[in-house]
Short mmCIF file of C-alpha atoms in Angstrom, two decimals:
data_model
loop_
_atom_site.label_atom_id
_atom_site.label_comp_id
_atom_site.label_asym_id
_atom_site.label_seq_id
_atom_site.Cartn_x
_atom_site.Cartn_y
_atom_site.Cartn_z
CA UNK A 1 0.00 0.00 0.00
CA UNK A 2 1.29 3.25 -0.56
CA UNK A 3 2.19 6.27 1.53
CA UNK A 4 -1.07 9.04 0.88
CA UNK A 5 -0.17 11.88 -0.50
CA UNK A 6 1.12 14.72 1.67
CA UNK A 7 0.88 12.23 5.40
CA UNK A 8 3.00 10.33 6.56
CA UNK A 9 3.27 6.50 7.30
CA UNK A 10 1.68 6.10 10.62
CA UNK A 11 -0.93 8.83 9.30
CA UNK A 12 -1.50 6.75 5.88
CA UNK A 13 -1.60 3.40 8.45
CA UNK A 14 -4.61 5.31 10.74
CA UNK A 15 -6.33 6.30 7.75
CA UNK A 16 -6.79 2.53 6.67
CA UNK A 17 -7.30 1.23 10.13
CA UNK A 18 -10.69 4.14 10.26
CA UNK A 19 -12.03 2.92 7.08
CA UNK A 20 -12.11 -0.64 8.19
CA UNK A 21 -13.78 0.04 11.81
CA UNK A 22 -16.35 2.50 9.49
CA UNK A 23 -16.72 -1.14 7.32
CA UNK A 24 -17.75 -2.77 11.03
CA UNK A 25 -14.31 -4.75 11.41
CA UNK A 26 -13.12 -5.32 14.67
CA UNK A 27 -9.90 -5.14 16.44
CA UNK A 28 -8.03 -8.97 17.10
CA UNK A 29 -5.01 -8.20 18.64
CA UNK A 30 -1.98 -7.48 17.16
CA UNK A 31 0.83 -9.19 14.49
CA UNK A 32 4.25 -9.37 14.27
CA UNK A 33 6.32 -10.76 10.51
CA UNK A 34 10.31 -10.46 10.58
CA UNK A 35 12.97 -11.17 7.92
CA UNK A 36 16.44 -11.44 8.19
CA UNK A 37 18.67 -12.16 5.26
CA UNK A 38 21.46 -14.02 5.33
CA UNK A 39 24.11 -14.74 2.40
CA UNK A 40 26.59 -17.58 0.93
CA UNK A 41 29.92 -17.33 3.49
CA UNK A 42 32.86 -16.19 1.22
CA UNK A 43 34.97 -18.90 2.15
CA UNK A 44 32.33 -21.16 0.56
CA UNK A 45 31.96 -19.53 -3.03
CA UNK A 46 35.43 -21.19 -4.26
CA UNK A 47 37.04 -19.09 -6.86
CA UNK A 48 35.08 -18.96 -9.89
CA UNK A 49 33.71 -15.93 -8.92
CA UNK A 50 30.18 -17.70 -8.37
CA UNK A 51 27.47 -15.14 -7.29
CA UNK A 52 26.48 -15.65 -3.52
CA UNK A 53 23.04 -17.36 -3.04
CA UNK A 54 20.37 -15.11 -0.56
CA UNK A 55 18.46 -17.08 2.03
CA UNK A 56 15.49 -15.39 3.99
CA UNK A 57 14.45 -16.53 7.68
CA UNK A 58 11.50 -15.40 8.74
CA UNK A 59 9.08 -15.64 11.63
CA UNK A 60 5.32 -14.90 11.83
CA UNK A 61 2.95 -14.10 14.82
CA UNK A 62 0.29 -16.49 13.56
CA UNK A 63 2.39 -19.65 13.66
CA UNK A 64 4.26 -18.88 16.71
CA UNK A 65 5.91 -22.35 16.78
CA UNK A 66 7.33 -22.14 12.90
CA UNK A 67 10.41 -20.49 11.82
CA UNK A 68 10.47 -20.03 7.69
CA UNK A 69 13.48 -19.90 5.25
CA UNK A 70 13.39 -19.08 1.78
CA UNK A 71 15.87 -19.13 -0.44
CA UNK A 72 16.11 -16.68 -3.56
CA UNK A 73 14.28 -18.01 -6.75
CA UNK A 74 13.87 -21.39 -4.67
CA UNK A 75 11.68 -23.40 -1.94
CA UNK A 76 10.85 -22.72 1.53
CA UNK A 77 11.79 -24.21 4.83
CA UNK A 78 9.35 -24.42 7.21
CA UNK A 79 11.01 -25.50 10.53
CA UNK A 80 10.80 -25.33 14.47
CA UNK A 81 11.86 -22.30 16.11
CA UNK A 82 15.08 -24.03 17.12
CA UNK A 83 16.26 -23.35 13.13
CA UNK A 84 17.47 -19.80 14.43
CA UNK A 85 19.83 -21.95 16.48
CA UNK A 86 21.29 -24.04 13.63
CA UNK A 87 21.75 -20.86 11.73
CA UNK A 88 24.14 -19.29 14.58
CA UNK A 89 25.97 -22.86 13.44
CA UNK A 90 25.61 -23.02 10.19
CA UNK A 91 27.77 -19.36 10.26
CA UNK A 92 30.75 -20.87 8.40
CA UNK A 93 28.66 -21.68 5.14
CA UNK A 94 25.45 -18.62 5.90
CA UNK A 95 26.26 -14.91 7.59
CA UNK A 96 23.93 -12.77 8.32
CA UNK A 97 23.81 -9.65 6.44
CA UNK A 98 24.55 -6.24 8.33
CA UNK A 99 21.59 -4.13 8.91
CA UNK A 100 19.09 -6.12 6.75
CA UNK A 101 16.41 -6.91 9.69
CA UNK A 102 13.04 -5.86 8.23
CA UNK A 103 9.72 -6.62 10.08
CA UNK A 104 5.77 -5.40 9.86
CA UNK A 105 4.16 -5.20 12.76
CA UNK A 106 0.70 -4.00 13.52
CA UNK A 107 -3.15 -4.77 14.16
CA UNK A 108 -5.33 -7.69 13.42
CA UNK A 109 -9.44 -6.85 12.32
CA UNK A 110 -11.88 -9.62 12.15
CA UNK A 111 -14.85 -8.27 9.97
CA UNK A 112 -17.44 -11.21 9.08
CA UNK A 113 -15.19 -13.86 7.49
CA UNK A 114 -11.83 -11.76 6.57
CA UNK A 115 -8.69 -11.12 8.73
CA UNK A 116 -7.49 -7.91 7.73
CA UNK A 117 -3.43 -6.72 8.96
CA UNK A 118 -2.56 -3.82 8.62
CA UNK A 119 1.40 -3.30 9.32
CA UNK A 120 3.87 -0.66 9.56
CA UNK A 121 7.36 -2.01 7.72
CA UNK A 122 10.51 -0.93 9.51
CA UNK A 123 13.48 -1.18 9.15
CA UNK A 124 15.97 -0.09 12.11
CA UNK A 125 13.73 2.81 14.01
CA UNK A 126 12.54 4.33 10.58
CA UNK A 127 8.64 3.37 8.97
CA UNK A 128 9.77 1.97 5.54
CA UNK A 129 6.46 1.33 4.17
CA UNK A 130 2.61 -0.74 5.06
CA UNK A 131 1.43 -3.84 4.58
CA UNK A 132 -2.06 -5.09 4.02
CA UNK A 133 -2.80 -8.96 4.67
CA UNK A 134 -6.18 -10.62 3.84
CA UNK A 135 -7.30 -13.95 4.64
CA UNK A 136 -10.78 -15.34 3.82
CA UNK A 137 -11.06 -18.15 6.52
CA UNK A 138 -13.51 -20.53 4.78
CA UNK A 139 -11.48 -20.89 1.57
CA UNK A 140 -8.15 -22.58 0.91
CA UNK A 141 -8.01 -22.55 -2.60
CA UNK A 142 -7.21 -18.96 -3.51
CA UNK A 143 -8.39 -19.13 -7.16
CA UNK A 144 -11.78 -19.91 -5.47
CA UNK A 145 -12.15 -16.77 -3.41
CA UNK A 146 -10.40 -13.82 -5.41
CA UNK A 147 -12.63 -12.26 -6.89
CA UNK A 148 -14.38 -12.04 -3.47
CA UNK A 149 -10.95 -11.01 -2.09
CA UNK A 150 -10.89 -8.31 -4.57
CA UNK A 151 -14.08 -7.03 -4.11
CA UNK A 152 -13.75 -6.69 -0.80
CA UNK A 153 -10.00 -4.92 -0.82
CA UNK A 154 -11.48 -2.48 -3.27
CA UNK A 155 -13.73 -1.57 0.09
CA UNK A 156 -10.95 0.03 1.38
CA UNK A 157 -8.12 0.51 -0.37
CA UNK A 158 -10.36 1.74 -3.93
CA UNK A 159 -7.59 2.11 -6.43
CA UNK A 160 -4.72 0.85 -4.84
CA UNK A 161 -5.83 -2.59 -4.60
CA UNK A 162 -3.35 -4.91 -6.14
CA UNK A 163 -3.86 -7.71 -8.76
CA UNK A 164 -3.50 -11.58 -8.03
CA UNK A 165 0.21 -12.46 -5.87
CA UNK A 166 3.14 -13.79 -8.30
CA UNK A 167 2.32 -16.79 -5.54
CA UNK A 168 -0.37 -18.06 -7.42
CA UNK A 169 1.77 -18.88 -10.54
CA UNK A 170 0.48 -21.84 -12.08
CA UNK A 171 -1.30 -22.91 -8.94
CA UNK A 172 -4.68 -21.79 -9.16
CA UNK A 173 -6.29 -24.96 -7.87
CA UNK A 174 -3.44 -25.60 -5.14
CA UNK A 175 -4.31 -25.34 -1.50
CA UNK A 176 -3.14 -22.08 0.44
CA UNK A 177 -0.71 -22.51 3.06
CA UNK A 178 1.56 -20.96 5.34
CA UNK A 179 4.43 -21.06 2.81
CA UNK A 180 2.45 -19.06 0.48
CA UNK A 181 1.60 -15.87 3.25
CA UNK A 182 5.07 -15.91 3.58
CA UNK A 183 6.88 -15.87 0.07
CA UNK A 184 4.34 -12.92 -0.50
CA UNK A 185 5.49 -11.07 2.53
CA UNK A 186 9.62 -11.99 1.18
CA UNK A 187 8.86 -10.19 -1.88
CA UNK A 188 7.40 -7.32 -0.13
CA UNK A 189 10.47 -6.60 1.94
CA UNK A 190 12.67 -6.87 -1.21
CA UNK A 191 10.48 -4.43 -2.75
CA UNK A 192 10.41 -1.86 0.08
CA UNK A 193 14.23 -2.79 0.40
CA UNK A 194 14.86 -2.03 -3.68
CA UNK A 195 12.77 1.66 -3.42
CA UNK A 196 14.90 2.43 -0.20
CA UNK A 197 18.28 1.89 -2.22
CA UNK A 198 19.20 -0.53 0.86
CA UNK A 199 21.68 -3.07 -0.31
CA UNK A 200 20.48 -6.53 0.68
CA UNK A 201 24.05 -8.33 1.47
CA UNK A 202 27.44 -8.03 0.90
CA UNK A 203 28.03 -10.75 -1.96
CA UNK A 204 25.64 -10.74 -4.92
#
């Protein structure tokens, strides 16, 4: 979602979160989705000058038990939270890259049978950019439910309502899952990351 015109994050984040208690939606607590990348140790490249591969480790709120990685262009990982563990391990082959901690964090609405999140994106102490998360709870085909999806972003975000997630591919009969929320929410950060001119690691 982007920043209004003339406010600022927080102010574009309040306007958003008023149109959906106008709709009748009702607060649900609060979320929480971080990212931290980490890149291909230099010592493991060899010296063909191969390009370093970019692997993402997330964590998300809603499965509080689950810690996701992803790796660039490839699958995702969905372990126990003890994977955060193996990665301090795993240092000689992965290393974190500096300052690239991005996270959304924000409210949950219930209205009728959506879940609507609405996030500010930081990264460090500065508001990067929102997020907007829907989930229709009786469906778990996606292809199934979008153009009720749509219909019902359009409610309140009119014009900036997005077309169909890269996610879907050539899966429009596959079951939703965890995996999928968060591959979406990966190439948001990069995104966000790319307009902010903030390089991603040290070895591309």
């Amino acid at each position: 979602m982007p920043v209004a015109e003339g406010k600022s994050v927080q102010q574009t984040v309040e306007l958003l979160t008023r149109k959906l208690e106008m709709l009748g939606a009702e607060k649900q607590g609060t979320f929480c989705v971080d990212c931290e990348t980490y890149h291909t140790a230099a010592s493991t490249l060899g010296s063909q000058g191969q390009a370093g591969k970019l692997m993402y480790v997330m964590h998300n709120s809603e499965y509080p038990l689950s810690c996701f990685a992803l790796f660039e262009n490839g699958p995702c990982l969905i372990a126990d939270t003890n994977f955060d563990v193996l990665m301090v391990k795993l240092k000689g082959f992965f290393q974190s890259a500096k300052a690239s901690k991005i996270e959304t964090r924000g409210t949950r609405y219930q209205y009728c049978d959506f879940l609507v999140k609405v996030g500010t994106v930081t990264m460090g102490p500065s508001a990067r950019g929102i997020s907007v998360e829907v989930e229709y709870g009786p469906c778990v085909v996606a292809s199934d439910c979008w153009s009720l999806l749509l219909e019902f972003l359009q409610s309140f975000l009119g014009s900036h309502t997005p077309g169909p997630p890269t996610v879907f591919g050539n899966r429009h009969d596959a079951v939703y899952g965890p995996a999928d929320t968060m591959i979406q929410y990966m190439e948001l950060f990069n995104k966000i990351r790319k307009q902010q001119q903030v390089p991603v690691a040290g070895i591309r």
